Amino acid sequence: MGDILAGDGEVPKLPIPGKRNILITSALPYVNNVPHLGNIIGCVLSADVFARYCRLRGYNAIYICGTDEYGTATETKALQENCTPKEICDRYHTIHRDVYNWFNISFDEFGRTSTPQQTEVCQTIFKKLMENKFLSENTMQQLYCDTCQKFLADRLVEGTCPNKTCNYDSARGDQCESCSKLLNPTELINPRCKVCVSSPCIRDTNHLFLELPLLEGKLEEYIKKMSVSGSWSQNAIQATNAWLKTGLKQRCITRDLKWGVPVPHERFNDKVFYVWFDAPIGYVSITSCYTPEWEKWWKNPENVELYQFMGKDNVPFHTVMFPCTLLGTSENWTLMKTISVTEYLNYEGGKFSKSKGVGVFGNDAQDTNIPVEVWRYYLLTNRPEVSDTLFTWTDLQAKLNTELLNNLGNFINRVLSFIAKDPDSRAGRGSGYNSIIPDAPGAEKHLLSKTLGDKIGTYVEQYVEAMEKVKLKQGLKIAMSISGEGNVYLQESKFWRLYREDLPSCSIVMKTSVGVVYLLACLLEPFMPSFSTQVLKQLSFPHQVSLCDEKGDVEKAKRPWEMIPSGHRIGTPVPLFKELRDEEVELLRERFAGSQADRADREK
């Protein structure tokens, strides 16, 4: 699997009996804006790391994602930009695709929800729910704008949040951005139409509802079992329990809109499905674009494990709404096993905001001259797993200069540069191996190397344990600890002196160290794939990494001197990271201060 999106030209993978089959999704990014760094770490990058880890381990895994394209937000954006919703979706789908491509996100399929497949799957599920009597008709009160002469969908309304401890004055009709409370538009205090800013009135309108109370028993049984076996993150359990505690209520699944999946019902054919009903179904329809045999993934719970990645504001839709939708069909769906939820990444003391254009966006990152592996590393070490974290330029600088340059890059460059030296040249001062990996008999009896091997073996076991539980930040920290151990090993061995005084021992140290370099390329591939590619190129080793139990890779980590064969010729070592200086950081901070609109004014 390359780093390019959607395996064009590749034969689609299907579940393999007897193998570990893992289906990975990340929350579908909404298509009406450019994703910022908080969006990227919140779903697509985190899921990518896990997907790459699964492939590294030899599991049969696919990673499905795409743009979420229906609903009010797209209609609103189209109104603002005086074009059709489809034109908005086409434009922003390409922008998203390009951003993720630059970030080396290795989707097996990156699709979209405005497809005929989405309509087909969505309407089929709806009909099953209707047959099984889990849908009901009801009249509800909705805000109507006399000026615009239409019912206002949730996101076309803003007002003050009714939550007394919040009172945020720009809460949306479906959810308050400030306190994350889910809302109905009629609950807002002093609501206003987002298009014309006038005050809407309340009118009756008929809609279809998913009868969540009738599915509560089945849902609780599923949550009780899966939250334990799937090791759900604490924030996911808390958000789900908050919904269950108050008792599930009917949930409206239709909207008075034009842009969406049409409702196949004679009395509601002027309406479309609510985006939160149809968006999670997008995982299924995008898989059906990947392979016509999609049911082998989605209706195969005995053989497929479903892992889903998202930000904390998406949790109830994936732990309550979507499972209830599937359970209500009475079909044998593959339900989510593990949910990995991130809190928010904030920007320099404020919040990232798509609507206000605050923070660093995916296309901005490409224009900073900071390599993609540095961005990936920084975001993953800063992944907000249990509480909100903060992006700052000085923190990015410190992690690059200290951890990547001085620790990781320094270790790899010292090892490869020493091996590459010409032992006969004056410049080499009579040291080096002319780029050939030396033979190292008796390495297992060399105390310093044996001690290092034992430590590394333990670290690799801990790495696997952390990654299996989707503790990505911990997995990365463990991998970087191995680099630190490598630097200590080089210093303690005094290899430069050994070369003159005890060449056989020096050869053991170098063969062991170059094995650690290869191991780091393997362990860090899920986090920094382009870094691994560069290391493998410098090692002149096949461009593939592996950590499979079947091949004994985990066990072999205890004997790093066996990783690369004697007589192998390495490539040309070059520094892997470049220092980020104070003046560069200051320029970046100034450049990205304020909103995107402020920046545009400054440029003018």
Coordinates of C-alpha atoms in Angstrom, one line a residue:
M1 CA 0.0 0.0 0.0
G2 CA 1.5 3.3 -1.1
D3 CA 1.0 6.7 0.4
I4 CA -1.4 7.7 -2.4
L5 CA -5.1 8.0 -1.8
A6 CA -7.6 5.3 -2.8
G7 CA -5.8 2.3 -4.1
D8 CA -6.3 3.1 -7.8
G9 CA -5.7 0.0 -10.0
E10 CA -5.3 -2.2 -6.9
V11 CA -7.5 -5.3 -6.4
P12 CA -9.8 -4.5 -3.5
K13 CA -9.1 -6.4 -0.3
L14 CA -11.8 -8.7 1.1
P15 CA -11.9 -10.4 4.5
I16 CA -9.6 -13.5 4.6
P17 CA -10.9 -16.4 6.7
G18 CA -8.5 -17.2 9.6
K19 CA -6.8 -13.8 9.4
R20 CA -7.4 -10.7 11.5
N21 CA -9.7 -8.5 9.3
I22 CA -9.9 -4.9 10.4
L23 CA -12.2 -2.3 8.9
I24 CA -11.1 1.3 9.8
T25 CA -13.1 4.5 9.4
S26 CA -12.5 8.1 10.4
A27 CA -15.3 10.6 10.8
L28 CA -16.1 11.9 7.3
P29 CA -14.8 15.5 7.1
Y30 CA -17.4 18.0 6.1
V31 CA -16.9 19.3 2.6
N32 CA -17.7 23.0 3.0
N33 CA -14.2 24.2 4.2
V34 CA -10.5 23.4 4.2
P35 CA -9.6 21.0 7.1
H36 CA -7.4 22.6 9.8
L37 CA -4.7 20.8 11.9
G38 CA -7.3 20.0 14.7
N39 CA -9.5 18.2 12.2
I40 CA -6.6 16.3 10.7
I41 CA -5.3 14.9 14.1
G42 CA -8.9 14.4 15.3
C43 CA -9.8 11.8 12.7
V44 CA -7.9 11.1 9.5
L45 CA -4.3 11.2 10.8
S46 CA -5.1 9.1 13.9
A47 CA -6.9 6.5 11.8
D48 CA -4.1 6.5 9.3
V49 CA -1.5 5.7 12.0
F50 CA -3.6 2.7 13.2
A51 CA -4.2 1.5 9.6
R52 CA -0.5 1.6 8.8
Y53 CA 0.2 -0.2 12.1
C54 CA -2.2 -2.9 11.1
R55 CA -0.5 -3.4 7.8
L56 CA 2.9 -3.4 9.5
R57 CA 1.6 -6.3 11.7
G58 CA 0.4 -8.2 8.6
Y59 CA -3.3 -7.8 9.4
N60 CA -5.8 -7.6 6.6
A61 CA -6.9 -4.0 7.0
I62 CA -8.8 -1.4 4.9
Y63 CA -9.1 2.3 5.7
I64 CA -12.3 4.0 4.4
C65 CA -13.1 7.7 4.4
G66 CA -14.5 10.4 2.3
T67 CA -16.1 13.8 2.3
D68 CA -19.5 14.3 4.0
E69 CA -21.4 16.4 1.4
Y70 CA -25.1 16.6 2.1
G71 CA -27.0 18.9 4.4
T72 CA -27.5 22.5 5.4
A73 CA -23.8 23.6 5.7
T74 CA -23.3 22.9 2.0
E75 CA -26.5 24.6 1.0
T76 CA -25.4 27.7 3.1
K77 CA -21.9 27.8 1.6
A78 CA -23.4 27.5 -1.9
L79 CA -25.7 30.5 -1.2
Q80 CA -22.7 32.5 0.1
E81 CA -20.6 31.7 -3.0
N82 CA -23.5 32.0 -5.5
C83 CA -23.1 28.5 -7.0
T84 CA -24.7 25.1 -6.7
P85 CA -24.2 22.7 -3.7
K86 CA -22.6 20.2 -6.2
E87 CA -20.1 22.8 -7.4
I88 CA -19.1 23.4 -3.7
C89 CA -18.7 19.7 -3.1
D90 CA -16.6 19.1 -6.2
R91 CA -14.3 22.0 -5.3
Y92 CA -13.8 21.1 -1.7
H93 CA -13.6 17.4 -2.2
T94 CA -10.5 18.0 -4.4
I95 CA -9.1 20.4 -1.7
H96 CA -9.5 17.7 1.0
R97 CA -8.1 15.0 -1.2
D98 CA -5.0 17.1 -2.0
V99 CA -4.4 18.0 1.7
Y100 CA -4.7 14.4 2.8
N101 CA -2.4 13.3 0.0
W102 CA 0.3 15.7 1.2
F103 CA -0.1 14.4 4.7
N104 CA 0.5 10.9 3.4
I105 CA -2.9 9.6 4.5
S106 CA -3.1 6.0 3.2
F107 CA -6.8 5.5 2.6
D108 CA -7.8 2.4 0.7
E109 CA -10.8 4.4 -0.6
F110 CA -11.4 8.1 -0.2
G111 CA -14.9 8.7 -1.5
R112 CA -17.9 11.1 -1.0
T113 CA -21.5 10.8 0.1
S114 CA -23.1 12.5 -2.9
T115 CA -23.1 9.3 -4.9
P116 CA -25.8 7.0 -6.3
Q117 CA -24.4 4.3 -4.0
Q118 CA -25.1 6.5 -1.0
T119 CA -28.7 7.0 -2.1
E120 CA -29.1 3.2 -2.7
V121 CA -27.7 2.1 0.7
C122 CA -29.4 4.8 2.6
Q123 CA -32.8 4.2 1.1
T124 CA -32.5 0.4 1.6
I125 CA -31.7 0.9 5.3
F126 CA -34.6 3.3 5.6
K127 CA -37.0 0.8 4.0
K128 CA -35.9 -1.9 6.5
L129 CA -36.5 0.4 9.4
M130 CA -39.9 1.2 8.0
E131 CA -40.8 -2.5 7.6
N132 CA -39.6 -3.3 11.1
K133 CA -41.8 -0.4 12.5
F134 CA -38.9 1.5 14.0
L135 CA -40.0 4.7 12.2
S136 CA -42.9 7.0 13.1
E137 CA -44.5 10.1 11.7
N138 CA -44.9 13.2 13.8
T139 CA -45.6 16.8 13.6
M140 CA -42.9 19.0 15.0
Q141 CA -42.5 22.7 15.4
Q142 CA -39.8 24.2 13.3
L143 CA -38.5 27.7 12.7
Y144 CA -39.8 29.3 9.5
C145 CA -38.3 32.4 7.9
D146 CA -40.9 34.6 6.3
T147 CA -38.3 36.7 4.6
C148 CA -36.6 33.6 2.9
Q149 CA -40.0 31.8 2.7
K150 CA -38.7 28.5 3.9
F151 CA -38.3 26.2 6.9
L152 CA -34.9 26.7 8.4
A153 CA -32.7 23.7 8.8
D154 CA -30.7 23.4 12.0
R155 CA -27.5 25.0 10.7
L156 CA -29.4 27.9 9.1
V157 CA -30.3 29.1 12.6
E158 CA -28.1 30.7 15.3
G159 CA -29.0 32.0 18.7
T160 CA -28.0 31.9 22.4
C161 CA -27.4 28.4 23.9
P162 CA -30.2 27.5 26.4
N163 CA -27.6 25.8 28.7
K164 CA -27.5 28.1 31.7
T165 CA -23.8 27.4 32.4
C166 CA -22.9 28.3 28.8
N167 CA -25.0 31.1 27.2
Y168 CA -22.8 31.1 24.1
D169 CA -24.5 33.6 21.7
S170 CA -23.6 31.9 18.4
A171 CA -24.9 28.4 19.1
R172 CA -26.1 26.5 16.0
G173 CA -29.5 25.0 15.7
D174 CA -28.2 21.4 16.0
Q175 CA -25.3 21.8 18.5
C176 CA -23.6 24.4 20.6
E177 CA -19.9 24.7 19.5
S178 CA -19.0 26.0 22.9
C179 CA -20.4 23.4 25.3
S180 CA -21.1 20.6 22.8
K181 CA -24.8 20.3 23.9
L182 CA -27.0 18.8 21.2
L183 CA -29.9 21.1 20.5
N184 CA -33.2 21.5 18.6
P185 CA -33.4 24.9 16.8
T186 CA -36.6 25.8 18.8
E187 CA -34.6 25.6 22.0
L188 CA -32.3 28.5 21.1
I189 CA -32.9 31.8 22.8
N190 CA -33.4 34.8 20.4
P191 CA -32.9 32.7 17.3
R192 CA -32.0 34.4 14.0
C193 CA -31.9 33.2 10.4
K194 CA -28.3 32.9 9.2
V195 CA -29.2 34.0 5.7
C196 CA -31.1 37.2 6.3
V197 CA -30.6 37.7 10.1
S198 CA -34.3 38.2 10.7
S199 CA -36.2 36.5 13.6
P200 CA -38.0 33.3 12.4
C201 CA -41.4 32.2 13.6
I202 CA -42.5 28.7 14.7
R203 CA -44.6 26.6 12.3
D204 CA -45.8 23.0 12.3
T205 CA -44.2 20.6 9.8
N206 CA -44.5 16.8 9.4
H207 CA -41.4 14.6 9.7
L208 CA -40.2 11.0 10.2
F209 CA -38.5 9.9 13.4
L210 CA -36.3 7.0 14.4
E211 CA -37.8 5.3 17.4
L212 CA -34.7 5.2 19.6
P213 CA -36.7 4.2 22.7
L214 CA -37.8 1.0 21.1
L215 CA -34.2 0.1 20.3
E216 CA -32.8 1.1 23.7
G217 CA -32.6 -2.5 25.0
K218 CA -30.7 -3.8 22.0
L219 CA -28.4 -0.8 22.1
E220 CA -27.6 -1.2 25.8
E221 CA -26.8 -4.9 25.3
Y222 CA -24.4 -3.9 22.5
I223 CA -22.7 -1.1 24.4
K224 CA -22.3 -3.2 27.6
K225 CA -20.5 -6.0 25.6
M226 CA -18.5 -3.9 23.1
S227 CA -17.3 -1.0 25.3
V228 CA -15.5 -3.6 27.4
S229 CA -14.2 -6.0 24.6
G230 CA -13.3 -3.0 22.4
S231 CA -11.6 -1.0 25.2
W232 CA -13.7 2.2 24.4
S233 CA -11.9 5.4 25.4
Q234 CA -13.2 7.0 28.6
N235 CA -14.5 10.1 26.8
A236 CA -16.5 7.9 24.5
I237 CA -18.1 6.0 27.4
Q238 CA -18.9 9.2 29.2
A239 CA -20.6 10.9 26.2
T240 CA -22.6 7.8 25.5
N241 CA -23.7 7.3 29.1
A242 CA -24.9 10.9 29.2
W243 CA -27.4 10.1 26.4
L244 CA -28.5 6.8 28.0
K245 CA -28.9 8.3 31.5
T246 CA -31.7 10.7 30.4
G247 CA -33.4 8.0 28.4
L248 CA -33.4 7.9 24.6
K249 CA -35.9 10.0 22.7
Q250 CA -37.3 9.8 19.2
R251 CA -34.9 11.4 16.7
C252 CA -36.0 13.2 13.6
I253 CA -34.3 11.8 10.5
T254 CA -35.8 14.1 7.8
R255 CA -35.3 17.7 6.8
D256 CA -36.9 20.4 4.7
L257 CA -34.0 20.7 2.3
K258 CA -33.2 20.0 -1.3
W259 CA -29.6 18.9 -1.1
G260 CA -29.5 15.4 0.3
V261 CA -30.7 11.8 -0.1
P262 CA -34.4 11.9 -1.1
V263 CA -36.8 10.2 1.2
P264 CA -38.5 7.3 -0.7
H265 CA -41.9 7.8 0.8
E266 CA -44.9 9.3 -1.0
R267 CA -45.8 11.8 1.8
F268 CA -42.3 12.9 2.4
N269 CA -40.8 12.9 -1.1
D270 CA -40.2 16.7 -0.9
K271 CA -37.8 16.1 2.0
V272 CA -34.3 14.6 2.4
F273 CA -32.6 12.6 5.1
Y274 CA -31.0 14.5 8.0
V275 CA -27.3 14.6 7.5
W276 CA -26.6 12.7 10.7
F277 CA -28.8 9.9 9.6
D278 CA -27.1 9.6 6.2
A279 CA -23.5 10.6 7.0
P280 CA -22.4 7.4 9.0
I281 CA -24.1 5.3 6.3
G282 CA -21.4 7.0 4.0
Y283 CA -18.9 4.5 5.5
V284 CA -20.9 1.7 4.0
S285 CA -21.6 3.4 0.6
I286 CA -17.9 4.4 0.2
T287 CA -16.9 0.8 0.9
S288 CA -19.4 -0.2 -1.8
C289 CA -17.5 2.1 -4.2
Y290 CA -14.3 0.3 -3.2
T291 CA -15.7 -3.2 -3.8
P292 CA -19.1 -4.5 -5.0
E293 CA -18.6 -7.2 -2.4
W294 CA -18.9 -4.6 0.4
E295 CA -21.2 -6.8 2.5
K296 CA -18.3 -9.1 3.2
W297 CA -16.9 -6.3 5.3
W298 CA -20.1 -4.7 6.6
K299 CA -22.3 -7.8 7.2
N300 CA -19.6 -10.1 8.7
P301 CA -19.3 -9.4 12.5
E302 CA -17.8 -12.9 13.1
N303 CA -14.8 -12.1 11.0
V304 CA -14.4 -8.3 10.9
E305 CA -13.4 -5.8 13.6
L306 CA -14.6 -2.3 13.0
Y307 CA -12.5 0.6 14.5
Q308 CA -13.8 4.1 14.2
F309 CA -11.9 7.4 14.8
M310 CA -13.4 10.8 15.5
G311 CA -13.4 14.0 17.6
K312 CA -15.5 14.1 20.8
D313 CA -18.4 16.1 19.3
N314 CA -19.2 13.1 17.0
V315 CA -19.5 10.4 19.7
P316 CA -23.3 10.0 20.3
F317 CA -23.9 9.7 16.5
H318 CA -21.5 6.7 16.4
T319 CA -22.3 5.0 19.7
V320 CA -26.1 5.6 19.7
M321 CA -27.6 6.8 16.4
F322 CA -25.7 4.8 13.9
P323 CA -25.8 1.5 15.9
C324 CA -29.5 1.9 16.5
T325 CA -30.0 2.6 12.7
L326 CA -28.2 -0.7 11.9
L327 CA -29.8 -2.7 14.8
G328 CA -33.2 -1.6 13.6
T329 CA -32.8 -3.3 10.3
S330 CA -32.5 -6.7 12.1
E331 CA -29.6 -7.6 9.7
N332 CA -26.3 -9.0 10.7
W333 CA -24.2 -5.8 10.5
T334 CA -20.6 -5.4 11.6
L335 CA -21.0 -3.0 14.5
M336 CA -18.2 -0.9 15.9
K337 CA -15.8 -2.7 18.1
T338 CA -13.5 0.1 19.1
I339 CA -14.0 3.8 19.1
S340 CA -11.0 6.2 19.5
V341 CA -12.0 9.7 20.4
T342 CA -9.8 12.8 20.6
E343 CA -10.5 16.0 22.5
Y344 CA -9.8 19.4 20.9
L345 CA -6.4 20.7 19.7
N346 CA -6.4 24.4 20.4
Y347 CA -4.3 27.1 18.6
E348 CA -1.9 29.4 20.4
G349 CA -4.2 30.2 23.3
G350 CA -7.4 30.3 21.2
K351 CA -9.5 27.7 19.3
F352 CA -9.0 26.5 15.8
S353 CA -12.0 27.6 13.9
K354 CA -13.1 26.7 10.3
S355 CA -15.8 29.3 10.3
K356 CA -13.6 32.1 11.5
G357 CA -10.4 30.9 9.7
V358 CA -8.3 30.8 12.9
G359 CA -5.3 28.5 13.1
V360 CA -3.1 26.6 10.6
F361 CA -5.1 24.8 7.8
G362 CA -4.1 21.8 5.8
N363 CA -3.0 23.7 2.8
D364 CA -1.1 26.2 5.0
A365 CA 1.1 23.5 6.4
Q366 CA 2.4 22.7 2.9
D367 CA 3.6 26.3 2.5
T368 CA 5.8 26.5 5.6
N369 CA 8.9 24.6 4.4
I370 CA 8.4 22.3 7.4
P371 CA 8.5 18.7 6.1
V372 CA 5.4 16.5 6.3
E373 CA 7.0 14.0 8.7
V374 CA 7.6 16.9 11.2
W375 CA 4.0 18.0 11.0
R376 CA 2.8 14.4 11.5
Y377 CA 5.2 13.8 14.4
Y378 CA 4.2 17.0 16.2
L379 CA 0.5 16.5 15.8
L380 CA 0.8 12.9 17.1
T381 CA 2.9 13.7 20.1
N382 CA 0.3 16.4 20.8
R383 CA -2.7 14.2 20.1
P384 CA -5.4 15.2 22.6
E385 CA -6.3 11.8 23.9
V386 CA -7.7 12.6 27.4
S387 CA -7.9 16.4 27.5
D388 CA -7.6 19.4 25.1
T389 CA -4.0 20.1 24.0
L390 CA -2.4 23.3 22.6
F391 CA -0.6 23.9 19.4
T392 CA 2.2 26.5 19.7
W393 CA 5.0 27.3 17.3
T394 CA 7.7 27.2 20.0
D395 CA 6.5 23.7 21.0
L396 CA 6.8 22.5 17.4
Q397 CA 10.3 24.0 17.3
A398 CA 11.3 22.3 20.5
K399 CA 10.0 18.9 19.4
L400 CA 11.7 19.2 16.0
N401 CA 15.1 20.4 17.3
T402 CA 15.3 18.2 20.4
E403 CA 13.5 15.0 19.7
L404 CA 13.7 14.6 15.9
L405 CA 17.0 16.3 15.1
N406 CA 19.2 15.8 18.3
N407 CA 17.8 12.4 19.3
L408 CA 16.5 10.4 16.3
G409 CA 18.3 12.1 13.4
N410 CA 21.6 12.3 15.3
F411 CA 21.6 8.6 16.2
I412 CA 20.8 7.4 12.6
N413 CA 23.3 9.8 11.0
R414 CA 26.1 8.8 13.4
V415 CA 25.7 5.1 12.7
L416 CA 25.3 5.4 8.9
S417 CA 28.1 8.0 8.5
F418 CA 30.5 5.9 10.4
I419 CA 29.7 2.7 8.4
A420 CA 29.9 4.7 5.1
K421 CA 33.5 6.1 5.8
D422 CA 36.3 4.9 3.7
P423 CA 38.8 3.1 6.1
D424 CA 41.7 4.0 3.8
S425 CA 41.0 7.7 3.4
R426 CA 42.7 10.4 5.3
A427 CA 39.4 12.2 5.8
G428 CA 38.1 9.0 7.5
R429 CA 41.2 9.1 9.9
G430 CA 41.4 5.3 9.5
S431 CA 37.9 4.4 10.5
G432 CA 34.8 3.1 8.8
Y433 CA 33.5 0.1 6.8
N434 CA 33.3 1.5 3.2
S435 CA 29.5 1.3 3.4
I436 CA 29.6 -2.5 3.9
I437 CA 27.8 -4.0 7.0
P438 CA 30.5 -5.9 8.9
D439 CA 30.3 -9.5 10.1
A440 CA 29.8 -9.6 13.9
P441 CA 30.3 -13.1 15.3
G442 CA 29.6 -13.6 19.0
A443 CA 27.3 -10.6 19.2
E444 CA 24.9 -12.4 21.6
K445 CA 27.8 -12.7 24.1
H446 CA 28.7 -9.0 23.9
L447 CA 27.3 -7.8 27.2
L448 CA 26.5 -4.2 26.1
S449 CA 24.8 -5.3 22.9
K450 CA 22.9 -8.1 24.7
T451 CA 21.7 -5.7 27.3
L452 CA 20.5 -3.3 24.6
G453 CA 18.8 -6.1 22.8
D454 CA 16.9 -7.1 25.9
K455 CA 15.8 -3.5 26.5
I456 CA 14.7 -3.1 22.9
G457 CA 12.8 -6.4 23.0
T458 CA 10.8 -5.1 26.0
Y459 CA 10.1 -1.8 24.3
V460 CA 8.8 -3.4 21.2
E461 CA 6.4 -5.6 23.2
Q462 CA 5.2 -2.5 25.0
Y463 CA 4.8 -0.7 21.7
V464 CA 2.6 -3.5 20.3
E465 CA 0.6 -3.5 23.5
A466 CA 0.0 0.3 23.3
M467 CA -0.8 0.3 19.6
E468 CA -3.3 -2.7 19.9
K469 CA -5.2 -0.5 22.4
V470 CA -5.0 2.4 20.0
K471 CA -2.8 4.4 22.5
L472 CA -1.0 6.1 19.6
K473 CA 0.8 8.8 21.6
Q474 CA 2.2 6.1 24.0
G475 CA 3.3 3.9 21.0
L476 CA 5.2 6.8 19.5
K477 CA 6.9 7.7 22.8
I478 CA 8.0 4.1 23.2
A479 CA 9.5 4.0 19.7
M480 CA 11.4 7.2 20.3
S481 CA 12.7 5.8 23.6
I482 CA 14.5 3.2 21.5
S483 CA 16.3 5.9 19.6
G484 CA 17.4 7.4 23.0
E485 CA 18.7 4.0 24.1
G486 CA 20.6 3.8 20.8
N487 CA 22.4 7.1 21.6
V488 CA 23.3 5.9 25.1
Y489 CA 24.6 2.7 23.6
L490 CA 26.9 4.5 21.1
Q491 CA 28.3 6.7 23.9
E492 CA 28.9 3.8 26.3
S493 CA 30.5 1.6 23.6
K494 CA 33.0 4.4 22.6
F495 CA 32.8 2.8 19.1
W496 CA 35.3 5.3 17.6
R497 CA 38.0 4.1 20.1
L498 CA 36.9 0.4 19.7
Y499 CA 37.7 0.7 16.0
R500 CA 41.4 1.2 16.7
E501 CA 41.6 -1.0 19.9
D502 CA 39.1 -3.8 19.4
L503 CA 37.8 -4.0 15.8
P504 CA 35.6 -7.2 16.4
S505 CA 33.7 -5.4 19.2
C506 CA 33.4 -2.3 17.1
S507 CA 31.9 -4.4 14.3
I508 CA 29.3 -5.9 16.8
V509 CA 28.4 -2.3 17.9
M510 CA 27.9 -1.1 14.3
K511 CA 26.0 -4.2 13.1
T512 CA 23.7 -3.9 16.2
S513 CA 23.3 -0.1 15.7
V514 CA 22.4 -0.4 12.0
G515 CA 19.8 -3.1 13.1
V516 CA 18.3 -0.5 15.5
V517 CA 18.2 2.0 12.7
Y518 CA 16.1 -0.4 10.5
L519 CA 13.9 -1.3 13.5
L520 CA 13.2 2.5 14.1
A521 CA 12.2 2.7 10.4
C522 CA 9.7 -0.1 11.0
L523 CA 8.3 1.2 14.3
L524 CA 8.0 4.8 13.1
E525 CA 6.5 4.1 9.7
P526 CA 2.9 4.4 10.9
F527 CA 3.8 7.9 12.4
M528 CA 6.2 9.2 9.8
P529 CA 6.0 7.2 6.6
S530 CA 8.2 9.5 4.5
F531 CA 10.9 9.4 7.2
S532 CA 10.9 5.6 7.0
T533 CA 11.2 5.7 3.2
Q534 CA 14.2 8.0 3.5
V535 CA 15.9 5.7 6.1
L536 CA 15.3 2.6 4.0
K537 CA 16.8 4.5 1.0
Q538 CA 19.9 5.4 3.0
L539 CA 20.1 1.7 4.2
S540 CA 19.6 0.7 0.6
F541 CA 17.2 -1.9 2.0
P542 CA 14.0 -3.1 0.3
H543 CA 11.2 -0.5 0.6
Q544 CA 9.1 -2.4 3.0
V545 CA 8.7 -2.6 6.7
S546 CA 7.3 -5.5 8.8
L547 CA 6.5 -6.3 12.4
C548 CA 4.6 -9.6 11.9
D549 CA 4.3 -12.3 14.5
E550 CA 4.3 -14.9 11.7
K551 CA 7.7 -13.8 10.5
G552 CA 9.1 -13.6 14.1
D553 CA 9.7 -9.9 13.7
V554 CA 8.8 -9.0 17.3
E555 CA 11.0 -11.8 18.7
K556 CA 13.9 -10.7 16.4
A557 CA 13.9 -7.2 17.9
K558 CA 15.8 -8.6 20.9
R559 CA 18.7 -9.4 18.4
P560 CA 19.1 -6.2 16.4
W561 CA 22.5 -7.4 15.2
E562 CA 20.5 -10.0 13.0
M563 CA 18.3 -7.3 11.3
I564 CA 20.6 -6.5 8.4
P565 CA 22.9 -9.2 6.9
S566 CA 26.7 -8.9 6.8
G567 CA 28.1 -7.8 3.5
H568 CA 25.1 -5.6 2.7
R569 CA 26.0 -2.3 1.1
I570 CA 24.2 0.8 2.5
G571 CA 23.4 3.9 0.5
T572 CA 24.5 7.5 1.0
P573 CA 23.8 8.9 4.5
V574 CA 22.3 12.4 4.6
P575 CA 20.9 14.4 7.5
L576 CA 17.2 13.6 8.0
F577 CA 16.1 16.7 9.8
K578 CA 16.9 20.4 9.7
E579 CA 17.0 22.8 12.6
L580 CA 14.1 25.3 12.9
R581 CA 15.6 28.6 14.1
D582 CA 14.0 31.3 16.4
E583 CA 13.7 33.9 13.6
E584 CA 11.8 31.3 11.4
V585 CA 9.4 30.6 14.3
E586 CA 8.7 34.2 14.8
L587 CA 7.9 34.7 11.1
L588 CA 5.5 31.8 11.2
R589 CA 3.8 33.0 14.3
E590 CA 3.3 36.5 12.7
R591 CA 2.2 35.0 9.4
F592 CA -0.6 32.9 11.0
A593 CA -1.8 35.4 13.6
G594 CA -5.5 36.3 13.5
S595 CA -8.0 34.9 11.0
Q596 CA -7.5 34.0 7.4
A597 CA -9.4 37.3 6.5
D598 CA -6.9 39.3 8.6
R599 CA -4.0 37.5 6.7
A600 CA -5.5 38.3 3.3
D601 CA -5.8 42.0 4.3
R602 CA -2.2 42.1 5.5
E603 CA -1.1 40.5 2.1
K604 CA -3.0 43.2 0.2

